[in-house]
Amino acid sequence: MLLIKKINLYEIHLPLKEPFTISSGTQDVRRVTLVEVEDADGIAGWGECVAPEYPNYSPETIDTAWFALINWIVPRILGKSFSGPEEIFPYLQQDIRGHLMAKASVEMASWELTARKQNVSLSKLLNGTREVIETGISLGIQKTPGDLVRKVQKAVDDGYKKIKVKIKPGADIDYVRSVREQLGDNVPLMVDANNAYTLADIDVFKTMDDFGLIMIEQPLAWDDLLRHVELQKQLKTPICLDESITGIERVEDMHKLGSGRIVNIKPGRVGGFTSSIAIHDYCNEHNIPVWCGGMLESGVGRAHNVALASLPNFTIPGDISPSKRYWEKDIVNPEWEMSDGVITVPREKAGMGVEVDRERVEELVVRQQKMEV
Ligand code: OSB
Ligand code: MG
């Protein structure tokens, strides 16, 4: 039984070590929403809302999520009893359209709470099986191809097992070609366009097709499935969808239409763990590889991604880098660390496996909202 009596929201500002640029904008301070849920026995679980500051990834932002949480989502959850956390997502889907990142933050915190209550790790509660997960890195758009080559070289030296390069028109072919020419064909490389292209740019991708990329992530519009079919037909390189996949139905569409061959699962984007597991299982049955994406999460959201990525069909390294890649100091103890290109899944600790550093949260908090029944 799951009965949530209190929900606390905290907005913290966490400066990135270096600005992160994608085709639709640059971020230098991460505005993070943390969600703490507490049940009738006073046991707490943590979640993170991954919505960014601007609607340049999906329509959601930190401020729309905050509004949705305090007005619709939290009031619906507080004081309602569920037999388990898997009931939360379908309940939140009833007559509230969208706001998936806001919904996911409470849903995932409820799974974390449940894991703590059952004295089991979040990984095990989700039926994860991996002891370690392979680590990838996502590199923002650099000023010059030479800068990118240096970043990729460092990532290879650091042991990352997949290197993702952000691209946009004007920072694509020359950048990737430089990496291949200077670092060779063995670098496990992929690109992510974050919707920056249209079918009129087909020649860019036909050129990229010869670079031996693991995949091309979300080349076309954020809500498109049909135009990606056209593009995928003309390429050998698999297309991976990120923004377009908002739930299991969109994965079915992708598979039936042929819009892509790989799925990036971000639990925040699809409404939480229940939805992520449904996508994972469908993809497993249909031989579609999946991997766990990232949204520049703090140590809390990262913990949830690590637990999810421990499921068996997460066969491609995720965008789950260690804390030090993003922050001078994370908000959890211990921080997330990588060695030999893997992160160890904390399978023997109850819950997400790290503890929130409340003092650090107090230092960084800019607004909070506490609600209870
Ligand atoms: O498209 O995967 C993306 C960050 C913000 C918004 C969108 C994306 C990303 C990343 C970062 O690629 C991955 C990470 O968290 O390291
Ligand atoms: Mg992406």
Coordinates of C-alpha atoms and ligand atoms in Angstrom, one line a residue:
M1 CA 0.0 0.0 0.0
L2 CA 1.2 3.5 -0.9
L3 CA -0.3 6.5 0.7
I4 CA 1.5 9.8 0.2
K5 CA 0.8 12.5 2.8
K6 CA 3.4 15.1 2.0
I7 CA 5.1 16.4 -1.2
N8 CA 7.8 19.0 -1.1
L9 CA 9.2 20.8 -4.2
Y10 CA 12.5 22.5 -4.2
E11 CA 14.0 24.5 -7.1
I12 CA 17.8 24.6 -6.9
H13 CA 20.3 26.3 -9.2
L14 CA 23.3 24.2 -10.0
P15 CA 26.0 25.8 -12.2
L16 CA 27.3 23.5 -15.0
K17 CA 31.1 23.2 -15.1
E18 CA 31.0 24.3 -18.7
P19 CA 28.1 25.6 -20.9
F20 CA 26.2 22.9 -22.8
T21 CA 25.1 23.8 -26.3
I22 CA 22.6 21.9 -28.4
S23 CA 21.0 23.0 -31.7
S24 CA 18.2 24.9 -30.0
G25 CA 20.2 26.7 -27.3
T26 CA 22.8 26.8 -24.5
Q27 CA 22.5 26.1 -20.8
D28 CA 25.0 27.2 -18.2
V29 CA 23.0 26.9 -15.0
R30 CA 20.8 24.0 -14.5
R31 CA 17.5 24.9 -12.8
V32 CA 16.6 21.6 -11.1
T33 CA 13.3 20.7 -9.5
L34 CA 13.6 18.1 -6.7
V35 CA 10.5 16.3 -5.5
E36 CA 10.4 14.7 -2.0
V37 CA 7.4 12.5 -1.3
E38 CA 6.6 11.2 2.2
D39 CA 4.2 8.5 3.1
A40 CA 1.9 8.0 6.2
D41 CA 4.9 6.3 8.1
G42 CA 7.2 9.3 7.5
I43 CA 9.3 7.5 4.9
A44 CA 10.6 9.8 2.1
G45 CA 11.4 9.2 -1.5
W46 CA 13.1 11.5 -4.0
G47 CA 12.5 12.4 -7.6
E48 CA 13.7 15.0 -10.0
C49 CA 11.8 16.9 -12.7
V50 CA 13.9 17.1 -15.8
A51 CA 12.1 19.9 -17.5
P52 CA 14.5 22.5 -18.7
E53 CA 14.3 26.3 -18.4
Y54 CA 13.1 27.0 -21.9
P55 CA 10.7 25.0 -24.1
N56 CA 13.5 24.1 -26.6
Y57 CA 13.3 20.4 -26.0
S58 CA 9.6 19.7 -25.6
P59 CA 6.8 22.1 -24.7
E60 CA 7.5 21.6 -21.0
T61 CA 9.6 23.9 -18.9
I62 CA 10.5 24.0 -15.2
D63 CA 7.9 26.6 -14.7
T64 CA 5.1 24.8 -16.5
A65 CA 6.0 21.7 -14.6
W66 CA 5.9 23.6 -11.3
F67 CA 2.5 24.9 -12.2
A68 CA 1.2 21.5 -13.2
L69 CA 2.6 19.9 -10.1
I70 CA 1.1 22.3 -7.5
N71 CA -2.3 22.8 -9.3
W72 CA -3.1 19.4 -10.7
I73 CA -0.7 16.6 -10.1
V74 CA 0.2 16.9 -6.4
P75 CA -3.5 17.5 -5.3
R76 CA -4.5 14.4 -7.2
I77 CA -1.9 12.2 -5.5
L78 CA -2.0 13.5 -1.9
G79 CA -4.1 11.3 0.4
K80 CA -5.0 8.8 -2.3
S81 CA -4.1 5.2 -1.6
F82 CA -2.5 3.0 -4.3
S83 CA -1.6 -0.6 -4.1
G84 CA 1.8 0.2 -5.6
P85 CA 3.7 2.8 -7.6
E86 CA 2.7 1.2 -10.9
E87 CA -0.8 2.6 -10.4
I88 CA 0.3 6.2 -10.4
F89 CA 1.0 6.8 -14.0
P90 CA -2.3 5.5 -15.4
Y91 CA -4.1 7.5 -12.7
L92 CA -2.2 10.7 -13.6
Q93 CA -3.0 10.1 -17.3
Q94 CA -6.7 10.3 -16.7
D95 CA -7.9 13.7 -18.0
I96 CA -4.6 15.4 -17.7
R97 CA -2.9 15.7 -21.1
G98 CA 0.8 16.0 -21.4
H99 CA 3.0 17.4 -18.6
L100 CA 4.8 14.1 -18.6
M101 CA 8.0 15.4 -17.0
A102 CA 6.0 16.8 -14.1
K103 CA 4.1 13.6 -13.8
A104 CA 7.3 11.5 -13.9
S105 CA 8.9 13.4 -11.1
V106 CA 6.2 12.4 -8.6
E107 CA 5.9 8.9 -10.1
M108 CA 9.6 8.2 -9.9
A109 CA 9.8 9.6 -6.3
S110 CA 7.0 7.2 -5.4
W111 CA 9.0 4.2 -6.8
E112 CA 12.0 5.4 -4.8
L113 CA 9.9 5.6 -1.7
T114 CA 8.5 2.1 -2.3
A115 CA 12.0 0.7 -2.7
R116 CA 13.1 2.2 0.6
K117 CA 10.0 0.8 2.3
Q118 CA 10.6 -2.6 1.0
N119 CA 14.3 -2.3 1.9
V120 CA 15.4 -3.2 -1.7
S121 CA 17.3 -1.2 -4.3
L122 CA 15.4 0.7 -6.9
S123 CA 17.3 -1.3 -9.5
K124 CA 15.9 -4.6 -8.1
L125 CA 12.4 -3.2 -7.6
L126 CA 12.4 -2.3 -11.4
N127 CA 13.6 -5.8 -12.2
G128 CA 17.0 -4.6 -13.2
T129 CA 19.6 -7.2 -13.7
R130 CA 22.9 -5.4 -14.4
E131 CA 25.6 -4.9 -11.7
V132 CA 27.3 -2.2 -13.8
I133 CA 26.1 0.0 -16.6
E134 CA 28.2 1.2 -19.5
T135 CA 28.8 4.9 -19.7
G136 CA 28.6 7.3 -22.6
I137 CA 29.1 11.1 -22.9
S138 CA 27.1 13.7 -24.7
L139 CA 29.3 16.5 -26.1
G140 CA 27.7 19.9 -26.8
I141 CA 28.4 21.8 -30.0
Q142 CA 31.9 23.3 -30.0
K143 CA 33.3 26.5 -31.5
T144 CA 35.4 24.7 -34.0
P145 CA 36.0 21.2 -35.4
G146 CA 39.4 21.2 -33.7
D147 CA 37.8 21.9 -30.3
L148 CA 35.5 18.9 -30.9
V149 CA 38.4 16.6 -31.8
R150 CA 40.1 17.5 -28.5
K151 CA 36.9 16.9 -26.5
V152 CA 36.4 13.5 -28.2
Q153 CA 40.0 12.5 -27.6
K154 CA 39.7 13.3 -23.9
A155 CA 36.4 11.3 -23.7
V156 CA 38.2 8.3 -25.3
D157 CA 41.1 8.7 -22.9
D158 CA 38.6 8.9 -20.0
G159 CA 37.2 5.6 -21.0
Y160 CA 33.7 6.5 -22.2
K161 CA 32.2 3.7 -24.3
K162 CA 29.9 5.9 -26.5
I163 CA 30.6 9.4 -27.6
K164 CA 27.7 11.5 -28.8
V165 CA 28.3 14.7 -30.6
K166 CA 25.6 17.4 -30.9
I167 CA 25.1 18.8 -34.4
K168 CA 23.2 21.6 -36.1
P169 CA 23.3 23.0 -39.7
G170 CA 26.7 24.6 -40.1
A171 CA 28.3 22.4 -37.4
D172 CA 27.8 18.9 -38.8
I173 CA 29.8 17.3 -41.6
D174 CA 33.0 19.2 -41.1
Y175 CA 32.9 18.4 -37.4
V176 CA 32.3 14.7 -37.7
R177 CA 34.7 14.3 -40.6
S178 CA 37.5 15.9 -38.5
V179 CA 36.9 13.5 -35.7
R180 CA 37.0 10.5 -38.0
E181 CA 40.0 11.8 -39.9
Q182 CA 42.0 12.6 -36.9
L183 CA 40.9 9.9 -34.4
G184 CA 40.0 7.0 -36.7
D185 CA 37.1 4.8 -37.4
N186 CA 37.2 2.9 -34.0
V187 CA 35.8 5.7 -31.9
P188 CA 32.2 4.7 -30.9
L189 CA 30.6 7.8 -32.3
M190 CA 27.0 9.0 -32.8
V191 CA 25.3 12.3 -33.5
D192 CA 22.3 14.1 -32.0
A193 CA 20.6 16.9 -34.0
N194 CA 17.7 17.7 -31.6
N195 CA 15.3 18.4 -34.4
A196 CA 17.5 20.8 -36.3
Y197 CA 16.9 19.5 -39.9
T198 CA 14.2 18.8 -42.4
L199 CA 14.0 16.4 -45.3
A200 CA 15.5 19.1 -47.5
D201 CA 18.8 18.4 -45.7
I202 CA 18.9 14.8 -46.9
D203 CA 22.3 15.3 -48.5
V204 CA 23.8 16.1 -45.1
F205 CA 22.7 12.7 -43.8
K206 CA 23.7 10.9 -46.9
T207 CA 27.2 12.2 -46.3
M208 CA 27.1 11.3 -42.6
D209 CA 26.0 7.8 -43.7
D210 CA 29.6 7.0 -44.7
F211 CA 31.0 8.0 -41.3
G212 CA 30.3 4.7 -39.6
L213 CA 28.1 6.3 -36.9
I214 CA 26.3 4.0 -34.4
M215 CA 23.2 6.0 -34.9
I216 CA 21.7 9.4 -35.8
E217 CA 19.5 10.8 -33.0
Q218 CA 16.4 12.8 -33.7
P219 CA 17.4 14.5 -36.9
L220 CA 13.9 15.8 -37.8
A221 CA 11.0 17.5 -35.9
W222 CA 10.4 16.8 -32.2
D223 CA 6.9 15.5 -32.9
D224 CA 7.5 13.8 -36.2
L225 CA 7.3 10.1 -37.1
L226 CA 6.3 10.1 -40.8
R227 CA 9.2 12.2 -42.3
H228 CA 11.7 10.1 -40.3
V229 CA 10.4 7.1 -42.3
E230 CA 11.5 8.8 -45.5
L231 CA 14.9 9.6 -44.1
Q232 CA 15.5 6.1 -42.6
K233 CA 14.7 4.5 -46.0
Q234 CA 17.5 6.3 -47.6
L235 CA 20.1 5.6 -44.9
K236 CA 22.1 2.6 -43.7
T237 CA 22.8 4.3 -40.3
P238 CA 20.0 3.6 -37.8
I239 CA 17.9 6.5 -36.7
C240 CA 17.3 6.8 -33.0
L241 CA 14.3 8.7 -31.8
D242 CA 14.4 10.8 -28.6
E243 CA 11.9 13.7 -28.6
S244 CA 9.4 11.9 -30.8
I245 CA 8.9 9.1 -28.3
T246 CA 6.6 10.3 -25.6
G247 CA 5.1 6.8 -24.7
I248 CA 4.7 3.2 -25.7
E249 CA 2.2 4.1 -28.5
R250 CA 4.8 6.2 -30.3
V251 CA 7.3 3.3 -30.1
E252 CA 4.7 1.1 -31.7
D253 CA 4.2 3.7 -34.4
M254 CA 7.9 4.0 -35.0
H255 CA 8.3 0.3 -35.3
K256 CA 5.3 -0.2 -37.6
L257 CA 6.1 2.8 -39.8
G258 CA 9.9 2.4 -39.9
S259 CA 10.7 5.8 -38.5
G260 CA 13.8 4.5 -36.7
R261 CA 15.5 1.4 -35.3
I262 CA 16.7 2.5 -31.9
V263 CA 15.0 4.1 -28.9
N264 CA 16.4 6.6 -26.4
I265 CA 14.4 6.2 -23.2
K266 CA 14.4 9.1 -20.8
P267 CA 12.1 8.3 -18.0
G268 CA 11.2 11.9 -17.5
R269 CA 10.1 12.4 -21.1
V270 CA 7.8 9.4 -21.1
G271 CA 6.0 9.9 -17.8
G272 CA 8.2 7.8 -15.5
F273 CA 9.2 4.2 -14.8
T274 CA 5.9 2.5 -15.6
S275 CA 5.9 3.9 -19.1
S276 CA 9.7 3.3 -19.4
I277 CA 9.3 -0.3 -18.5
A278 CA 6.5 -0.8 -21.0
I279 CA 8.7 0.7 -23.7
H280 CA 11.7 -1.4 -22.6
D281 CA 9.6 -4.6 -22.7
Y282 CA 8.0 -3.8 -26.1
C283 CA 11.4 -3.1 -27.6
N284 CA 12.8 -6.3 -26.1
E285 CA 10.1 -8.3 -27.8
H286 CA 10.7 -6.6 -31.1
N287 CA 14.5 -6.6 -31.1
I288 CA 14.8 -2.8 -30.9
P289 CA 17.8 -1.8 -28.8
V290 CA 17.3 0.9 -26.2
W291 CA 19.6 3.1 -24.2
C292 CA 19.0 5.6 -21.4
G293 CA 19.3 9.3 -22.3
G294 CA 20.1 12.1 -20.0
M295 CA 18.8 15.6 -19.3
L296 CA 21.8 17.0 -17.4
E297 CA 20.3 15.5 -14.2
S298 CA 21.6 16.1 -10.7
G299 CA 22.6 13.1 -8.6
V300 CA 18.9 12.3 -7.9
G301 CA 17.7 12.0 -11.5
R302 CA 21.0 10.3 -12.3
A303 CA 20.2 7.6 -9.7
H304 CA 16.9 7.0 -11.4
N305 CA 18.6 6.7 -14.8
V306 CA 21.2 4.3 -13.4
A307 CA 18.4 2.0 -11.9
L308 CA 16.5 2.1 -15.2
A309 CA 19.6 1.4 -17.3
S310 CA 20.2 -1.8 -15.2
L311 CA 17.3 -3.5 -17.1
P312 CA 18.4 -6.2 -19.5
N313 CA 17.5 -4.6 -22.9
F314 CA 19.6 -1.4 -22.2
T315 CA 22.3 -2.8 -24.4
I316 CA 23.8 0.4 -25.6
P317 CA 25.8 2.7 -23.3
G318 CA 23.6 5.6 -21.9
D319 CA 24.1 9.3 -21.6
I320 CA 24.8 8.7 -17.9
S321 CA 28.1 10.3 -17.1
P322 CA 29.6 10.7 -13.6
S323 CA 28.8 13.7 -11.5
K324 CA 32.2 15.3 -12.1
R325 CA 31.4 15.7 -15.8
Y326 CA 28.7 18.2 -14.9
W327 CA 29.1 19.7 -11.5
E328 CA 31.9 21.0 -9.1
K329 CA 29.9 19.3 -6.4
D330 CA 26.7 17.2 -6.8
I331 CA 23.8 17.2 -4.3
V332 CA 24.1 13.5 -3.4
N333 CA 26.5 11.3 -1.3
P334 CA 28.3 9.5 -2.6
E335 CA 28.6 11.3 -6.0
W336 CA 28.2 9.2 -9.1
E337 CA 31.6 7.9 -10.3
M338 CA 32.8 6.1 -13.3
S339 CA 35.7 3.6 -13.5
D340 CA 36.8 1.7 -16.6
G341 CA 33.9 3.3 -18.5
V342 CA 31.2 1.9 -16.2
I343 CA 29.1 3.0 -13.2
T344 CA 28.3 0.5 -10.5
V345 CA 24.6 0.0 -9.9
P346 CA 24.0 0.3 -6.1
R347 CA 22.0 -2.9 -5.9
E348 CA 22.6 -3.6 -2.2
K349 CA 21.4 -0.3 -0.8
A350 CA 17.7 0.5 -0.2
G351 CA 16.1 2.9 -2.6
M352 CA 18.1 4.9 -5.2
G353 CA 21.4 4.1 -3.5
V354 CA 22.6 7.6 -2.7
E355 CA 21.5 10.1 -0.1
V356 CA 20.4 13.7 -0.8
D357 CA 22.8 16.2 0.8
R358 CA 20.2 18.4 2.5
E359 CA 22.7 21.0 3.5
R360 CA 23.8 21.5 -0.1
V361 CA 20.1 21.6 -1.2
E362 CA 19.5 24.4 1.4
E363 CA 22.5 26.3 0.0
L364 CA 21.2 26.1 -3.6
V365 CA 17.4 26.4 -3.1
V366 CA 15.7 29.4 -4.7
R367 CA 12.0 28.4 -4.1
Q368 CA 10.1 25.7 -2.4
Q369 CA 6.6 24.6 -1.9
K370 CA 5.4 22.1 0.7
M371 CA 2.0 20.5 0.4
E372 CA 0.3 17.9 2.7
V373 CA -2.9 16.3 3.7
Ligands
OSB1 O1 18.8 15.4 -26.6 O2 19.7 14.0 -25.3 C1 19.4 15.2 -25.6 C2 20.6 17.4 -22.7 C3 19.5 18.3 -22.7 C4 18.5 18.2 -23.6 C5 18.5 17.2 -24.5 C6 19.5 16.3 -24.6 C7 20.6 16.4 -23.7 C8 21.8 15.6 -23.7 C9 22.5 15.5 -22.4 O3 22.2 15.0 -24.7 C10 22.9 14.1 -21.9 C11 23.4 14.2 -20.5 O4 22.6 14.3 -19.6 O5 24.6 14.0 -20.3
MG2 MG 18.6 13.6 -27.7

